[in-house]
mmCIF file with all atom_site columns, C-alpha atoms in Angstrom:
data_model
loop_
_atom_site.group_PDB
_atom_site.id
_atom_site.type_symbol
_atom_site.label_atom_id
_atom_site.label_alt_id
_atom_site.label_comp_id
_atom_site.label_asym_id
_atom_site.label_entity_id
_atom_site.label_seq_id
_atom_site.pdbx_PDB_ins_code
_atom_site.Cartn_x
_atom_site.Cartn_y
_atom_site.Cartn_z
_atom_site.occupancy
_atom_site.B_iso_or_equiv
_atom_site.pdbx_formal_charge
_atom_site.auth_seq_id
_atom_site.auth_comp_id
_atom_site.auth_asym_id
_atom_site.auth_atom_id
_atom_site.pdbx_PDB_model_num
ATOM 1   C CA . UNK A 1 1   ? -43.431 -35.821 -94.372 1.00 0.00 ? 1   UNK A CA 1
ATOM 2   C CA . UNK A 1 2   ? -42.916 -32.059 -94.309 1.00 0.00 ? 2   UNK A CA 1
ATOM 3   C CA . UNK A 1 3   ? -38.945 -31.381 -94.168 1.00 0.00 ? 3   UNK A CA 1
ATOM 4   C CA . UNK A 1 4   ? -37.278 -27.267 -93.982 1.00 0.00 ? 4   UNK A CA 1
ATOM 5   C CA . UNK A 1 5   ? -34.245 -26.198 -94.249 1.00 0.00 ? 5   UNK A CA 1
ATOM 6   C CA . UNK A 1 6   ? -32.293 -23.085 -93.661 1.00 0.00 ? 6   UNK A CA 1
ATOM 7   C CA . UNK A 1 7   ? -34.839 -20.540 -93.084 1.00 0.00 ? 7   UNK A CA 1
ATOM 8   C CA . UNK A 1 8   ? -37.345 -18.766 -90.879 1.00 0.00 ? 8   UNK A CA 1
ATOM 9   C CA . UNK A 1 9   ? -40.728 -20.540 -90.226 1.00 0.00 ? 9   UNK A CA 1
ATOM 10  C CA . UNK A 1 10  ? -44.144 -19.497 -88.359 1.00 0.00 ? 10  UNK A CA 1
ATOM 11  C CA . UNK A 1 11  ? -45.933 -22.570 -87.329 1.00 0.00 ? 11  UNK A CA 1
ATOM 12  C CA . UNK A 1 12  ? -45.922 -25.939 -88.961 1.00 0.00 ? 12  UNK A CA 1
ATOM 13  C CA . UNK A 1 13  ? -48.375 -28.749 -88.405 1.00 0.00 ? 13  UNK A CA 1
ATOM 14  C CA . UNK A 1 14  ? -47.793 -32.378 -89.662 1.00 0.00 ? 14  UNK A CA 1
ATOM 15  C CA . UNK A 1 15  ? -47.357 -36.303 -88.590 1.00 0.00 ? 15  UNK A CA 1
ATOM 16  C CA . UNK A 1 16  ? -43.929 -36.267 -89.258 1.00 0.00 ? 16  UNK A CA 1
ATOM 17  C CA . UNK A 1 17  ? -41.595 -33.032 -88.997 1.00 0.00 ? 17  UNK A CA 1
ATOM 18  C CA . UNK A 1 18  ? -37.581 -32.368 -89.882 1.00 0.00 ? 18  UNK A CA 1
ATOM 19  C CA . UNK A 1 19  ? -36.029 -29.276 -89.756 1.00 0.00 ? 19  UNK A CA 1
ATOM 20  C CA . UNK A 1 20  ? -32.757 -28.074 -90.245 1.00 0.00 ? 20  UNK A CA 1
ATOM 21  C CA . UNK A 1 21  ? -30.706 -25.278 -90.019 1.00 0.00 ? 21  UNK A CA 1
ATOM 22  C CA . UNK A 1 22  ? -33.894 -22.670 -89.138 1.00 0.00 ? 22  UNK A CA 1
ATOM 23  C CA . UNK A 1 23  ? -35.405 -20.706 -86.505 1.00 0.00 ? 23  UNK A CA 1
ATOM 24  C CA . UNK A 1 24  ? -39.314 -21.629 -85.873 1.00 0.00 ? 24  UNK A CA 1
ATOM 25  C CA . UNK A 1 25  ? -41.990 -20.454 -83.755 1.00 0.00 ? 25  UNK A CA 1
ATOM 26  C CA . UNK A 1 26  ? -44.442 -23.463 -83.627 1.00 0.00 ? 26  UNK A CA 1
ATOM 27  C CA . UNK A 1 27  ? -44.002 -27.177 -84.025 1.00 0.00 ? 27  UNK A CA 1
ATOM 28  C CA . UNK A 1 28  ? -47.182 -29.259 -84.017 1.00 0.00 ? 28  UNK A CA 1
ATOM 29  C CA . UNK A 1 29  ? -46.130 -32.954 -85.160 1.00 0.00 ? 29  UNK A CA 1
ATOM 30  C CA . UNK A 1 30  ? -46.842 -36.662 -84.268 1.00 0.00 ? 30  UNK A CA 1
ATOM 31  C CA . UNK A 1 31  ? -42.955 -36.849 -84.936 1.00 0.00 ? 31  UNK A CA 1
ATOM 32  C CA . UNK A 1 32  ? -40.613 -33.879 -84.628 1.00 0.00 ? 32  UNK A CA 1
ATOM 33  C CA . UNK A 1 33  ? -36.447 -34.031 -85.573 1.00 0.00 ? 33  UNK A CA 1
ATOM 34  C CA . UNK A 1 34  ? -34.812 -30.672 -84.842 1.00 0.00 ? 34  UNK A CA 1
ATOM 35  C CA . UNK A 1 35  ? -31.310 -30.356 -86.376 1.00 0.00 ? 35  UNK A CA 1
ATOM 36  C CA . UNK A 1 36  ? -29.123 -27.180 -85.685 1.00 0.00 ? 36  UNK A CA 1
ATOM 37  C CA . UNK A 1 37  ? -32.766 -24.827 -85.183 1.00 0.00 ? 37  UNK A CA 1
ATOM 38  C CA . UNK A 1 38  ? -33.655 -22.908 -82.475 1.00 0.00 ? 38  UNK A CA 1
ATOM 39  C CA . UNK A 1 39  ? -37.616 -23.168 -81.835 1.00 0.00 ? 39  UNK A CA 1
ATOM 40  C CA . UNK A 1 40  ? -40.369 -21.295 -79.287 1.00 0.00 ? 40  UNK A CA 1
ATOM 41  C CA . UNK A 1 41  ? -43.022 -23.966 -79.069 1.00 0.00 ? 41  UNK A CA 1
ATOM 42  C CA . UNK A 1 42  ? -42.571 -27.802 -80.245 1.00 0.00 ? 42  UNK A CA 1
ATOM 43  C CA . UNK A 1 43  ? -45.281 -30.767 -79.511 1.00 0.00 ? 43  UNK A CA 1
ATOM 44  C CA . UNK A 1 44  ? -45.550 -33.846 -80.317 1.00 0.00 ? 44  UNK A CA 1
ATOM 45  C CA . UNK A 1 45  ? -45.575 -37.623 -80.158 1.00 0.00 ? 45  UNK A CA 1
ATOM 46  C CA . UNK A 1 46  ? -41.640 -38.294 -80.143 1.00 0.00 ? 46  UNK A CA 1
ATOM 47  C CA . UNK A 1 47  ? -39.166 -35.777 -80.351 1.00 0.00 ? 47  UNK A CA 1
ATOM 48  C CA . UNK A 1 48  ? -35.553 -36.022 -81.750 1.00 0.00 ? 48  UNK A CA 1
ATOM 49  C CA . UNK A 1 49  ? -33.329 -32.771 -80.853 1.00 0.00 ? 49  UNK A CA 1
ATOM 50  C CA . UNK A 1 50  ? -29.893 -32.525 -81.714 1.00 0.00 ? 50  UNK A CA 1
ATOM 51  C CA . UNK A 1 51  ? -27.698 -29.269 -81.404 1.00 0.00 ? 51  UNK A CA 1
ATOM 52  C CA . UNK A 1 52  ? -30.880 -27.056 -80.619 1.00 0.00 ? 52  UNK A CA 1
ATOM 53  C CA . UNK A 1 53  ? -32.263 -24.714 -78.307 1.00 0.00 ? 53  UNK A CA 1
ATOM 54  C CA . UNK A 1 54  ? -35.944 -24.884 -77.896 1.00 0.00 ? 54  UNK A CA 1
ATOM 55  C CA . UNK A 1 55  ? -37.745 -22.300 -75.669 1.00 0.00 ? 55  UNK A CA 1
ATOM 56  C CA . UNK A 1 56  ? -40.614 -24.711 -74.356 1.00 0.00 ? 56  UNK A CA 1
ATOM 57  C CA . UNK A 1 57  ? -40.973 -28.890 -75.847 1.00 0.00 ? 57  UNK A CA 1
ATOM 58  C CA . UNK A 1 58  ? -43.485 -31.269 -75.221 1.00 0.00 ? 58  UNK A CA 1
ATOM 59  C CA . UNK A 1 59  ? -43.787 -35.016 -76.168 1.00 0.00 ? 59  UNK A CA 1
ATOM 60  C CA . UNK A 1 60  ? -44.075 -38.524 -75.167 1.00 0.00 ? 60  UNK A CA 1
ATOM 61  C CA . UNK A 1 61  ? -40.577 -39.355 -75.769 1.00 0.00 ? 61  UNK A CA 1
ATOM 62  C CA . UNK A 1 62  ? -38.287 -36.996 -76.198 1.00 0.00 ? 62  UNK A CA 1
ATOM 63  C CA . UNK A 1 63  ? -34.347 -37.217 -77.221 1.00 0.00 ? 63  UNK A CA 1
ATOM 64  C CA . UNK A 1 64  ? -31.743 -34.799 -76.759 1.00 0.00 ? 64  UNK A CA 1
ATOM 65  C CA . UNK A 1 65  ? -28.824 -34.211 -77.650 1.00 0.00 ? 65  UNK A CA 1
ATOM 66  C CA . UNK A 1 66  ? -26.390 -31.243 -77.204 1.00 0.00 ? 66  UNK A CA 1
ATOM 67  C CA . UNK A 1 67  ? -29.739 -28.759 -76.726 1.00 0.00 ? 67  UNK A CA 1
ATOM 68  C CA . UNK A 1 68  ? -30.741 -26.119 -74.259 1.00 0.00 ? 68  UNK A CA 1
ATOM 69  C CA . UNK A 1 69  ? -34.566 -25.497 -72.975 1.00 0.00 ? 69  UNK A CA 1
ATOM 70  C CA . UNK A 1 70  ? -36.541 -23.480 -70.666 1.00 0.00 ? 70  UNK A CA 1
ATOM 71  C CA . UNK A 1 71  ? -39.115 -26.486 -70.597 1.00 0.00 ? 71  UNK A CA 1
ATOM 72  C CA . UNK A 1 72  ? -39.467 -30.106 -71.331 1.00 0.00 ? 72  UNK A CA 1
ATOM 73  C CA . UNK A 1 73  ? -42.602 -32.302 -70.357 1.00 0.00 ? 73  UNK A CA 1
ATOM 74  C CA . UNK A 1 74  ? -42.924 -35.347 -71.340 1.00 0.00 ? 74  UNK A CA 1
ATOM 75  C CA . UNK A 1 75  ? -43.140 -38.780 -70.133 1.00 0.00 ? 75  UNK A CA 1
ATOM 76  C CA . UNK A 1 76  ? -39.828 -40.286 -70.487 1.00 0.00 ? 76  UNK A CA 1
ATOM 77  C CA . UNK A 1 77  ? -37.235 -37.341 -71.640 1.00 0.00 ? 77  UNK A CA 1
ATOM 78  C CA . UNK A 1 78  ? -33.238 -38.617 -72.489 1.00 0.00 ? 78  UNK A CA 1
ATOM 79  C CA . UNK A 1 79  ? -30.787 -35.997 -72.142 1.00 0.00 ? 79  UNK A CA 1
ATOM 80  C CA . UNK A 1 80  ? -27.550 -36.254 -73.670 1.00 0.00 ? 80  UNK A CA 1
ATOM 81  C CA . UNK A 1 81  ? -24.940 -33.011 -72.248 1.00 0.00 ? 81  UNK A CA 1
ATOM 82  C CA . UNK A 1 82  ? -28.028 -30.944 -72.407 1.00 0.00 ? 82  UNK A CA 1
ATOM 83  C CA . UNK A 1 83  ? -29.661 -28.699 -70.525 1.00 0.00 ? 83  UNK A CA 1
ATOM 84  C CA . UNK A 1 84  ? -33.283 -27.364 -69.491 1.00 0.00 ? 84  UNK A CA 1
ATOM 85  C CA . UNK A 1 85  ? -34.167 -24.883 -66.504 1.00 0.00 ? 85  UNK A CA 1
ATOM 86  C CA . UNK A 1 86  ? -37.489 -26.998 -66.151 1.00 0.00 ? 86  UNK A CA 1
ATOM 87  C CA . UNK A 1 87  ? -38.014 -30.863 -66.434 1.00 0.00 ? 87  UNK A CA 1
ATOM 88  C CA . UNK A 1 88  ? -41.296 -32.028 -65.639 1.00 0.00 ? 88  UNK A CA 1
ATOM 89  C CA . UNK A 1 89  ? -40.739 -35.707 -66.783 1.00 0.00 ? 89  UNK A CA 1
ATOM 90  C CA . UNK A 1 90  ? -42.174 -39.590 -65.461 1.00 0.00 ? 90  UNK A CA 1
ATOM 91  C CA . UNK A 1 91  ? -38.711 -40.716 -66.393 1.00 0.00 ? 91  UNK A CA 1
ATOM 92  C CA . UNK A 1 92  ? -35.399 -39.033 -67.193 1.00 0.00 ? 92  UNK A CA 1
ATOM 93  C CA . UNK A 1 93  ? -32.547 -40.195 -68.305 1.00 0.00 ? 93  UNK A CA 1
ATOM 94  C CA . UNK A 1 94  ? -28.721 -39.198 -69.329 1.00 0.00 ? 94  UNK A CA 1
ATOM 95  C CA . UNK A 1 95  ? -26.543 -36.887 -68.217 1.00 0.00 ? 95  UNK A CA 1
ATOM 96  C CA . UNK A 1 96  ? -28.832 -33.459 -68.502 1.00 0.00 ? 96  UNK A CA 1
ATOM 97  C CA . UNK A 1 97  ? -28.266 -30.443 -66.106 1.00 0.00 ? 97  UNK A CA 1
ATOM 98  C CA . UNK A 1 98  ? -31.314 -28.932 -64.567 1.00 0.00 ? 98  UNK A CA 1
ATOM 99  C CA . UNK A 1 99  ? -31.248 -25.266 -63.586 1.00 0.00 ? 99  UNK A CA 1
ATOM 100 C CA . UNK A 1 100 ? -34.177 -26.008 -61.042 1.00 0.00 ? 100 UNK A CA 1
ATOM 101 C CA . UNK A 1 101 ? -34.108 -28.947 -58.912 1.00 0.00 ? 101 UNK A CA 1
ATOM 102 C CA . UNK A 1 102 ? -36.905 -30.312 -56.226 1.00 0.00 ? 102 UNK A CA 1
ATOM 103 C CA . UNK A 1 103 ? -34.516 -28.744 -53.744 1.00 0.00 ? 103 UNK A CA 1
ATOM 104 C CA . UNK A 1 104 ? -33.999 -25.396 -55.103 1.00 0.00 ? 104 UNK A CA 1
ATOM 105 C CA . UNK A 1 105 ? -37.581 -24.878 -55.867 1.00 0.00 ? 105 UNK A CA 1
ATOM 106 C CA . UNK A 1 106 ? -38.350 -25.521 -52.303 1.00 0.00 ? 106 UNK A CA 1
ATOM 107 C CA . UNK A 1 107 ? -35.611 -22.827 -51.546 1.00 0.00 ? 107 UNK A CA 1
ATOM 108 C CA . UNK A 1 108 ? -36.908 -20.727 -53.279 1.00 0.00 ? 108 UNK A CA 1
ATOM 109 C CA . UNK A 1 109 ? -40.393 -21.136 -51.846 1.00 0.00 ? 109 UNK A CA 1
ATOM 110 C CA . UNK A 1 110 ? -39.218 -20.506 -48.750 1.00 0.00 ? 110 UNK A CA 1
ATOM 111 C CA . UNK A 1 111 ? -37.260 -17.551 -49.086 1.00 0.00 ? 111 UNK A CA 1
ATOM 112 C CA . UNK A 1 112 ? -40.483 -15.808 -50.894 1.00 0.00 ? 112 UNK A CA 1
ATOM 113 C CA . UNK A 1 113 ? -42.349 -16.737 -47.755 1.00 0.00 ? 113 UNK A CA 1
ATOM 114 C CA . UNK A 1 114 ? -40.319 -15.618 -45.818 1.00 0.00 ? 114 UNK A CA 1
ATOM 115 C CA . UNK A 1 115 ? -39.672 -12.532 -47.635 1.00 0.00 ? 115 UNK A CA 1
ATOM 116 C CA . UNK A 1 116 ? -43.664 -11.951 -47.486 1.00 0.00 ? 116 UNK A CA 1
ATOM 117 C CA . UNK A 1 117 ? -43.476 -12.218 -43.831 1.00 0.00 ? 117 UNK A CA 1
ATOM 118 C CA . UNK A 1 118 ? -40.680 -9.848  -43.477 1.00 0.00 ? 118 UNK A CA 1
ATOM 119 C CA . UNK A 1 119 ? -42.363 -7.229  -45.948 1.00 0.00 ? 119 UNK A CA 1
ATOM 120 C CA . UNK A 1 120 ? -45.998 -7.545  -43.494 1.00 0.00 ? 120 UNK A CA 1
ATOM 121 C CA . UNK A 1 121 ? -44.442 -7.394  -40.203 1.00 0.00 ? 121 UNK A CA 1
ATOM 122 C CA . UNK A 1 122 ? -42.411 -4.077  -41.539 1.00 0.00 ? 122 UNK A CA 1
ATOM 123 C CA . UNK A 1 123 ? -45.336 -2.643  -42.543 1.00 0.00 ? 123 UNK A CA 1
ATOM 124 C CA . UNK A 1 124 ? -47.502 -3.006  -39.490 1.00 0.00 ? 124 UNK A CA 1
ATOM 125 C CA . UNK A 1 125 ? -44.683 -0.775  -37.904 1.00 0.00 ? 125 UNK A CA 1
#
């Protein structure tokens, strides 16, 4: 078991990760706990996250709790008053917030479509 605390870390590979207190770039673990850090890139098997924000995270199983993320993908993904812009997930549960939902995405789809069409038609003028 590899286990940091309080300080700045590149990349770390492993079976089973902890890390506390730090700011990391890479995570590359069968089993990853996050305390307090603030990560780019985490994989792994199952993932415990607790007061962390964690730019991109992908696992099996993930747990979180009081985090923020750009990304999670995983298969079953608990959220616990935390928050990710982008949940691609077989199963999700808790009370997470998710910036883009199935209906804003399709919003958002159509308004660029739209905004295409727009753009062409002004053009042919």
């Amino acid at each position: 078991m590899s286990r940091e605390t309080g300080s700045v870390i590149s990349a770390v590979t492993g079976e089973s990760v902890e890390i506390d207190q730090s700011a990391i770039r890479s995570v590359d673990a069968e089993r990853v706990e996050l305390r307090q850090a603030a990560a780019q890139n985490v994989r792994g098997e199952t993932m415990d996250v607790v007061d962390s924000a964690v730019f991109t995270m992908r696992a099996t199983e993930v747990n979180m709790k009081d985090c923020a993320s750009l990304g999670v993908f995983g298969e079953h993904v608990v959220m616990r008053d935390s928050s990710a812009a982008i949940i691609l997930a077989r199963k999700v549960e808790g009370d997470g917030r998710n910036v883009v939902t199935p209906i804003a995405a399709f919003a958002l789809g159509l308004g660029v479509v739209t905004g295409i069409g727009i753009v062409r038609r002004l053009r042919r003028r």
